[in-house]
Short mmCIF file of C-alpha atoms in Angstrom, two decimals:
data_model
loop_
_atom_site.label_atom_id
_atom_site.label_comp_id
_atom_site.label_asym_id
_atom_site.label_seq_id
_atom_site.Cartn_x
_atom_site.Cartn_y
_atom_site.Cartn_z
CA MET A 1 105.92 78.79 112.57
CA ARG A 2 109.29 77.47 111.43
CA ALA A 3 110.71 80.65 109.93
CA GLU A 4 113.69 82.25 111.64
CA PRO A 5 114.89 85.84 111.33
CA GLN A 6 117.97 86.25 109.19
CA SER A 7 121.37 86.66 110.75
CA PHE A 8 123.03 90.08 110.78
CA ASP A 9 126.37 88.49 109.82
CA ARG A 10 126.25 89.91 106.29
CA VAL A 11 123.99 92.93 106.80
CA LEU A 12 126.06 96.00 105.90
CA SER A 13 123.51 98.48 104.54
CA SER A 14 120.79 98.62 107.19
CA MET A 15 120.35 101.48 109.66
CA CYS A 16 118.75 99.04 112.10
CA THR A 17 120.65 96.70 114.40
CA PRO A 18 119.89 94.05 117.04
CA PRO A 19 118.54 95.72 120.18
CA HIS A 20 120.48 95.96 123.42
CA PRO A 21 119.64 92.99 125.71
CA ALA A 22 117.90 95.27 128.23
CA ALA A 23 115.84 96.79 125.42
CA ARG A 24 114.84 93.35 124.14
CA GLU A 25 113.69 92.25 127.58
CA ALA A 26 111.73 95.45 128.18
CA ALA A 27 110.04 95.14 124.78
CA GLU A 28 108.77 91.68 125.65
CA ARG A 29 107.40 92.82 129.02
CA PHE A 30 105.44 95.73 127.54
CA LEU A 31 104.39 94.04 124.31
CA ALA A 32 100.63 94.17 125.04
CA THR A 33 100.47 97.77 126.28
CA ASN A 34 99.23 100.70 124.22
CA PRO A 35 100.73 104.15 124.83
CA GLY A 36 98.14 105.48 122.39
CA ASP A 37 95.66 105.28 125.29
CA PRO A 38 97.73 106.67 128.17
CA ALA A 39 94.91 106.90 130.68
CA THR A 40 94.29 103.15 130.35
CA TYR A 41 97.99 102.23 130.28
CA PRO A 42 99.60 104.72 132.69
CA ALA A 43 102.80 102.72 133.28
CA VAL A 44 103.89 102.82 129.66
CA ALA A 45 102.69 106.44 129.40
CA GLU A 46 105.07 107.36 132.22
CA LEU A 47 107.86 105.53 130.41
CA GLU A 48 107.13 107.55 127.27
CA GLU A 49 107.53 110.78 129.25
CA GLU A 50 110.88 109.48 130.49
CA VAL A 51 111.96 108.63 126.94
CA VAL A 52 111.03 112.09 125.63
CA ALA A 53 113.00 113.71 128.46
CA ALA A 54 115.99 111.43 127.81
CA LEU A 55 115.89 112.14 124.07
CA GLY A 56 115.85 115.81 124.98
CA ASP A 57 119.09 115.25 126.92
CA VAL A 58 120.60 113.59 123.86
CA ALA A 59 119.49 116.44 121.60
CA GLY A 60 120.31 119.40 123.87
CA LEU A 61 116.74 120.28 124.88
CA ALA A 62 116.11 120.65 128.61
CA ASP A 63 112.30 120.83 128.48
CA ALA A 64 111.43 118.52 125.62
CA HIS A 65 107.96 117.84 124.25
CA GLY A 66 107.05 115.06 121.86
CA PHE A 67 106.35 111.36 121.66
CA VAL A 68 107.70 107.97 120.63
CA ALA A 69 106.70 107.35 117.03
CA SER A 70 106.78 104.25 114.85
CA GLY A 71 109.94 105.56 113.19
CA GLY A 72 111.49 108.43 111.30
CA THR A 73 108.82 108.42 108.61
CA GLU A 74 105.99 109.09 111.06
CA ALA A 75 108.05 111.70 112.91
CA ASN A 76 108.93 113.54 109.69
CA ILE A 77 105.33 113.45 108.47
CA GLN A 78 104.14 114.87 111.78
CA ALA A 79 106.77 117.63 111.72
CA VAL A 80 105.58 118.69 108.26
CA ARG A 81 101.95 118.46 109.38
CA ALA A 82 102.54 120.63 112.44
CA ALA A 83 104.35 123.25 110.36
CA ARG A 84 101.59 123.28 107.77
CA ASP A 85 98.85 123.69 110.38
CA LEU A 86 100.72 126.40 112.29
CA ALA A 87 101.67 128.39 109.19
CA ASP A 88 99.97 131.61 108.24
CA ALA A 89 100.03 130.77 104.55
CA ARG A 90 97.41 129.94 101.94
CA THR A 91 99.64 127.52 100.00
CA PRO A 92 102.44 126.52 102.38
CA ASN A 93 105.62 124.92 101.08
CA VAL A 94 108.58 123.01 102.54
CA VAL A 95 112.18 123.75 101.55
CA ALA A 96 114.73 120.94 101.92
CA PRO A 97 118.03 119.79 100.39
CA GLU A 98 117.84 117.12 97.70
CA THR A 99 119.42 114.70 100.18
CA VAL A 100 116.35 114.86 102.42
CA HIS A 101 114.93 111.47 103.38
CA PHE A 102 112.21 110.11 101.14
CA SER A 103 109.76 110.22 104.05
CA VAL A 104 109.60 114.01 103.65
CA ARG A 105 108.52 113.44 100.05
CA LYS A 106 105.85 111.08 101.40
CA ALA A 107 104.78 113.78 103.85
CA ALA A 108 104.39 116.37 101.10
CA ASP A 109 102.33 113.96 99.03
CA VAL A 110 100.09 112.85 101.88
CA LEU A 111 99.57 116.36 103.24
CA GLY A 112 99.16 118.10 99.88
CA ILE A 113 102.00 120.54 100.44
CA GLU A 114 104.63 121.65 97.94
CA LEU A 115 108.15 120.31 98.55
CA ARG A 116 110.99 122.40 97.10
CA THR A 117 114.31 120.57 97.04
CA THR A 118 117.60 122.36 96.41
CA PRO A 119 121.06 121.23 95.22
CA VAL A 120 123.70 120.35 97.79
CA ASP A 121 127.33 121.43 97.83
CA GLU A 122 130.33 119.38 96.69
CA ASP A 123 130.41 117.64 100.09
CA TYR A 124 126.76 116.51 99.84
CA ARG A 125 125.60 119.05 102.44
CA ALA A 126 122.71 121.49 102.19
CA ASP A 127 123.57 124.81 100.53
CA PRO A 128 121.99 127.58 102.67
CA SER A 129 122.09 130.12 99.82
CA ALA A 130 120.19 127.76 97.52
CA MET A 131 117.63 127.07 100.24
CA ALA A 132 117.24 130.79 100.95
CA ALA A 133 116.57 131.39 97.27
CA ALA A 134 113.87 128.69 97.28
CA ALA A 135 112.12 130.01 100.40
CA ASP A 136 109.45 132.70 100.34
CA GLU A 137 106.64 134.12 102.46
CA GLU A 138 104.64 130.91 101.97
CA THR A 139 107.40 128.65 103.33
CA ALA A 140 106.13 126.84 106.42
CA LEU A 141 109.13 124.63 107.12
CA VAL A 142 112.84 124.44 106.37
CA VAL A 143 114.37 120.97 106.77
CA GLY A 144 117.98 120.08 107.52
CA VAL A 145 119.54 116.65 107.82
CA ALA A 146 121.90 115.61 110.61
CA GLY A 147 123.27 112.32 109.36
CA SER A 148 122.01 111.78 105.80
CA THR A 149 121.05 108.25 104.86
CA GLU A 150 123.22 108.09 101.74
CA TYR A 151 126.46 109.76 102.86
CA GLY A 152 126.10 110.39 106.61
CA ARG A 153 126.50 114.12 106.09
CA VAL A 154 125.47 116.82 108.59
CA ASP A 155 123.89 119.93 107.11
CA PRO A 156 124.94 123.38 108.43
CA ILE A 157 122.03 123.61 110.85
CA PRO A 158 122.76 127.08 112.33
CA ALA A 159 122.89 128.55 108.81
CA LEU A 160 119.60 126.84 107.96
CA ALA A 161 118.14 128.41 111.11
CA ASP A 162 118.95 131.78 109.55
CA VAL A 163 117.10 130.71 106.40
CA SER A 164 114.02 129.62 108.35
CA GLY A 165 114.11 132.75 110.49
CA ASP A 166 114.27 135.05 107.50
CA ALA A 167 111.33 133.20 105.92
CA GLY A 168 109.29 133.17 109.12
CA ALA A 169 109.21 129.37 108.92
CA LEU A 170 109.78 126.56 111.39
CA LEU A 171 113.03 124.58 111.31
CA HIS A 172 113.00 120.78 111.40
CA VAL A 173 116.11 118.62 111.74
CA ASP A 174 116.04 115.00 110.63
CA ALA A 175 118.53 113.28 112.95
CA ALA A 176 116.77 109.92 112.76
CA TRP A 177 120.03 108.02 112.26
CA GLY A 178 122.71 110.48 113.33
CA GLY A 179 121.17 111.62 116.59
CA PHE A 180 122.83 109.02 118.79
CA ALA A 181 126.29 109.60 117.29
CA LEU A 182 126.38 113.37 116.91
CA PRO A 183 126.56 114.25 120.64
CA PHE A 184 130.12 112.91 120.57
CA THR A 185 131.25 114.99 117.61
CA ASP A 186 132.00 118.68 117.03
CA TYR A 187 129.07 119.22 114.64
CA ALA A 188 126.52 121.94 115.43
CA TRP A 189 123.28 120.03 115.03
CA ASP A 190 121.03 120.12 118.09
CA PHE A 191 118.58 122.36 119.98
CA ALA A 192 121.43 123.94 121.94
CA ASP A 193 123.24 124.91 118.72
CA ALA A 194 120.35 126.54 116.85
CA PRO A 195 116.70 127.61 117.29
CA ILE A 196 115.37 124.29 116.02
CA ASP A 197 111.61 123.77 116.36
CA THR A 198 111.29 120.02 115.79
CA MET A 199 113.61 117.06 115.44
CA THR A 200 113.33 113.43 114.39
CA ILE A 201 115.57 111.08 116.37
CA ASP A 202 115.14 107.30 116.31
CA PRO A 203 116.01 105.05 119.27
CA HIS A 204 115.60 101.97 117.07
CA LYS A 205 118.62 102.90 114.95
CA LEU A 206 121.90 103.77 116.70
CA GLY A 207 119.91 104.04 119.94
CA ARG A 208 119.77 100.21 120.15
CA ALA A 209 116.03 100.02 120.97
CA ALA A 210 113.70 97.42 119.49
CA ILE A 211 111.66 98.26 116.41
CA PRO A 212 109.39 100.25 116.32
CA ALA A 213 110.79 103.19 118.28
CA GLY A 214 111.16 106.50 116.49
CA GLY A 215 110.97 109.88 118.13
CA LEU A 216 109.65 113.38 117.47
CA LEU A 217 110.90 116.19 119.70
CA ALA A 218 109.55 119.74 119.81
CA ARG A 219 110.87 122.83 121.53
CA ASP A 220 107.36 124.11 122.32
CA ALA A 221 104.32 122.25 123.62
CA ALA A 222 102.16 124.21 121.17
CA THR A 223 103.81 122.41 118.26
CA VAL A 224 102.72 119.02 119.60
CA ASP A 225 99.31 120.40 120.59
CA ALA A 226 98.76 121.41 116.96
CA LEU A 227 98.78 117.71 116.09
CA ALA A 228 96.21 116.64 118.69
CA VAL A 229 92.81 115.24 117.76
CA GLU A 230 89.96 114.29 120.06
CA THR A 231 89.59 110.62 121.03
CA PRO A 232 86.08 110.47 122.48
CA TYR A 233 85.80 106.72 123.15
CA LEU A 234 89.16 106.37 124.93
CA GLU A 235 89.90 107.15 128.56
CA SER A 236 92.34 109.84 127.37
CA SER A 237 90.77 112.80 125.58
CA THR A 238 93.30 113.60 122.80
CA GLN A 239 96.08 112.01 120.77
CA ALA A 240 98.93 113.76 118.94
CA THR A 241 100.51 110.81 117.17
CA LEU A 242 99.76 109.78 113.60
CA THR A 243 99.10 106.18 114.57
CA GLY A 244 96.39 105.35 117.11
CA THR A 245 97.25 102.10 118.81
CA ARG A 246 101.02 102.03 119.34
CA SER A 247 103.44 99.43 120.59
CA GLY A 248 104.42 99.70 124.23
CA ALA A 249 107.35 97.51 123.26
CA GLY A 250 109.00 100.37 121.40
CA VAL A 251 108.51 102.81 124.26
CA ALA A 252 109.78 100.43 126.94
CA SER A 253 112.74 99.26 124.90
CA ALA A 254 113.76 102.86 124.18
CA ALA A 255 113.60 103.65 127.90
CA ALA A 256 115.71 100.61 128.73
CA ALA A 257 118.31 101.30 126.03
CA LEU A 258 118.70 104.93 127.05
CA GLU A 259 119.04 103.97 130.71
CA ALA A 260 121.68 101.37 129.89
CA LEU A 261 123.71 103.30 127.33
CA TRP A 262 123.39 107.09 127.69
CA PRO A 263 125.89 108.62 127.49
CA GLU A 264 129.01 106.47 127.79
CA GLY A 265 127.70 103.37 126.06
CA TYR A 266 126.69 105.41 123.04
CA ARG A 267 130.01 107.25 123.08
CA GLU A 268 131.96 103.98 123.05
CA THR A 269 129.81 102.60 120.24
CA TYR A 270 130.21 105.75 118.13
CA GLU A 271 133.98 105.86 118.57
CA ARG A 272 134.36 102.17 117.72
CA GLN A 273 132.10 102.27 114.65
CA GLN A 274 133.54 105.56 113.40
CA ALA A 275 137.04 104.09 113.58
CA LEU A 276 135.79 101.05 111.64
CA ALA A 277 134.24 103.28 108.96
CA GLU A 278 137.46 105.25 108.53
CA TRP A 279 139.49 102.04 108.32
CA LEU A 280 137.08 100.58 105.75
CA ALA A 281 137.24 103.77 103.68
CA ASP A 282 141.05 103.57 103.62
CA GLU A 283 140.95 99.89 102.62
CA LEU A 284 138.50 100.50 99.77
CA ALA A 285 140.60 103.43 98.56
CA ALA A 286 143.67 101.18 98.62
CA VAL A 287 141.89 98.78 96.25
CA GLY A 288 141.52 101.71 93.87
CA PHE A 289 137.95 102.94 94.41
CA ASP A 290 136.88 106.56 94.85
CA VAL A 291 135.58 106.83 98.41
CA VAL A 292 133.47 109.49 100.13
CA GLU A 293 135.25 110.30 103.37
CA PRO A 294 132.99 109.25 106.27
CA SER A 295 131.63 112.05 108.47
CA LEU A 296 129.75 109.49 110.56
CA PRO A 297 129.95 105.66 110.51
CA LEU A 298 128.83 105.36 106.87
CA VAL A 299 131.04 104.71 103.85
CA ALA A 300 130.20 105.24 100.19
CA ALA A 301 132.51 104.02 97.42
CA ASP A 302 132.27 104.10 93.65
CA VAL A 303 132.60 100.44 92.67
CA PRO A 304 131.80 98.82 89.32
CA ALA A 305 128.21 97.65 88.91
CA ALA A 306 129.41 94.12 88.18
CA LEU A 307 131.28 94.01 91.50
CA PHE A 308 128.25 95.29 93.40
CA ASP A 309 126.07 92.61 91.82
CA ALA A 310 128.67 89.94 92.61
CA LEU A 311 128.78 91.01 96.27
CA ARG A 312 125.01 90.76 96.47
CA ALA A 313 125.16 87.32 94.85
CA ALA A 314 127.70 86.30 97.49
CA GLY A 315 125.15 87.09 100.18
CA TRP A 316 126.28 90.52 101.33
CA ARG A 317 123.34 92.79 102.13
CA VAL A 318 124.65 96.02 100.62
CA SER A 319 122.88 98.90 98.90
CA ARG A 320 123.55 101.79 96.53
CA THR A 321 123.27 105.53 96.81
CA ARG A 322 121.09 107.18 94.19
CA ALA A 323 124.30 107.93 92.26
CA GLY A 324 125.17 104.24 92.29
CA GLU A 325 127.95 104.07 94.90
CA LEU A 326 128.30 101.11 97.22
CA ARG A 327 126.94 102.12 100.64
CA ILE A 328 128.09 100.53 103.91
CA VAL A 329 126.64 101.51 107.30
CA CYS A 330 128.84 100.54 110.24
CA MET A 331 126.05 99.86 112.71
CA PRO A 332 126.86 98.40 116.17
CA HIS A 333 126.61 94.81 114.91
CA VAL A 334 129.29 95.40 112.26
CA THR A 335 132.72 94.15 113.35
CA ARG A 336 136.28 94.33 112.06
CA GLU A 337 136.20 90.58 111.35
CA GLN A 338 133.00 90.97 109.34
CA LEU A 339 134.49 93.77 107.26
CA GLU A 340 137.73 91.85 106.72
CA SER A 341 135.66 89.00 105.26
CA PHE A 342 133.77 91.49 103.12
CA LEU A 343 137.00 93.06 101.87
CA ALA A 344 138.40 89.65 101.01
CA ASP A 345 135.40 89.11 98.76
CA VAL A 346 135.77 92.61 97.30
CA ARG A 347 139.39 91.95 96.35
CA SER A 348 138.69 88.47 95.03
CA LEU A 349 135.65 89.42 92.98
CA HIS A 350 137.21 92.65 91.73
CA SER A 351 140.28 90.83 90.41
CA ALA A 352 138.32 87.94 88.89
CA PRO A 353 138.43 87.91 85.08
CA THR A 354 135.28 89.03 83.27
CA PRO A 355 133.75 86.17 81.26
CA ALA A 356 134.30 86.65 77.54
CA ALA A 357 131.25 87.46 75.46
CA ASP A 358 130.02 84.87 72.95
CA ASP A 359 131.14 85.40 69.40
#
């Protein structure tokens, strides 16, 4: 095969990034192992237990339960599934802010459960009063986001815990992207801050593990047990994950990345990339664009559609929010030099004259 993976030199919108060297090496060593059959592959099964415990340390949960998933989508689907199956409701529903990741919409569709989304406040964060109004005795799960994919916002998780408690529902926090940055901020987002039941947190994003390596954490073993199905032809008797055969590469790389980087490596990365995001926001504002102040290393700016299209044509891998703003994610591979080159193109293309229309 002659194809080569693309360079990350102009990738500014992805929430994935090249893995840490130790994670890459570990992924290659465990490529042929299957943590979906832990009795046959005990070495990678032990690594998965280590990863779950380490993710618990990241997320403020001393006795964590869960597993390494294929990514945030699987983890979110499984959180909704567990809540549905544990609920004492005939027609269970899920209440979430409109900024919830699209994987929760997938979960509702796949699982046949009603998803009720509510408006967010002026800072793009969940509105607890709106979510409380949407919840009722049939609500099985309340979802909050800790690091939204469009604006990097952190919902008021303790207030959402009050909403879920009043409704008798479980509380799920989607920290797939933000989970490896938030420990170094003042946000209240983790298991130590609120009675959270489940959390999505992805090592293959800011955690610097190789793809695929998502994570689902649960406060109680019973939540994970609710997902288990019998696996009669395997050496192990049950399986709680959505996928059957899984990549040992993701598990091993997550273990290696966490060992190499938690906590100080992640702290240094967050502080560097957050400073870059704040600098970029100031530079885009200086050009004259309306900018959403970055809570985490993600910048959104309202740029003309023609400029966005021109940047894409120039090779920059950028994306839009649903409202149409330019969206830049300052992942670990994004550098000051890279952003200076990007800004040079922004200024040049923004000031270029618009071709006159034909008469």
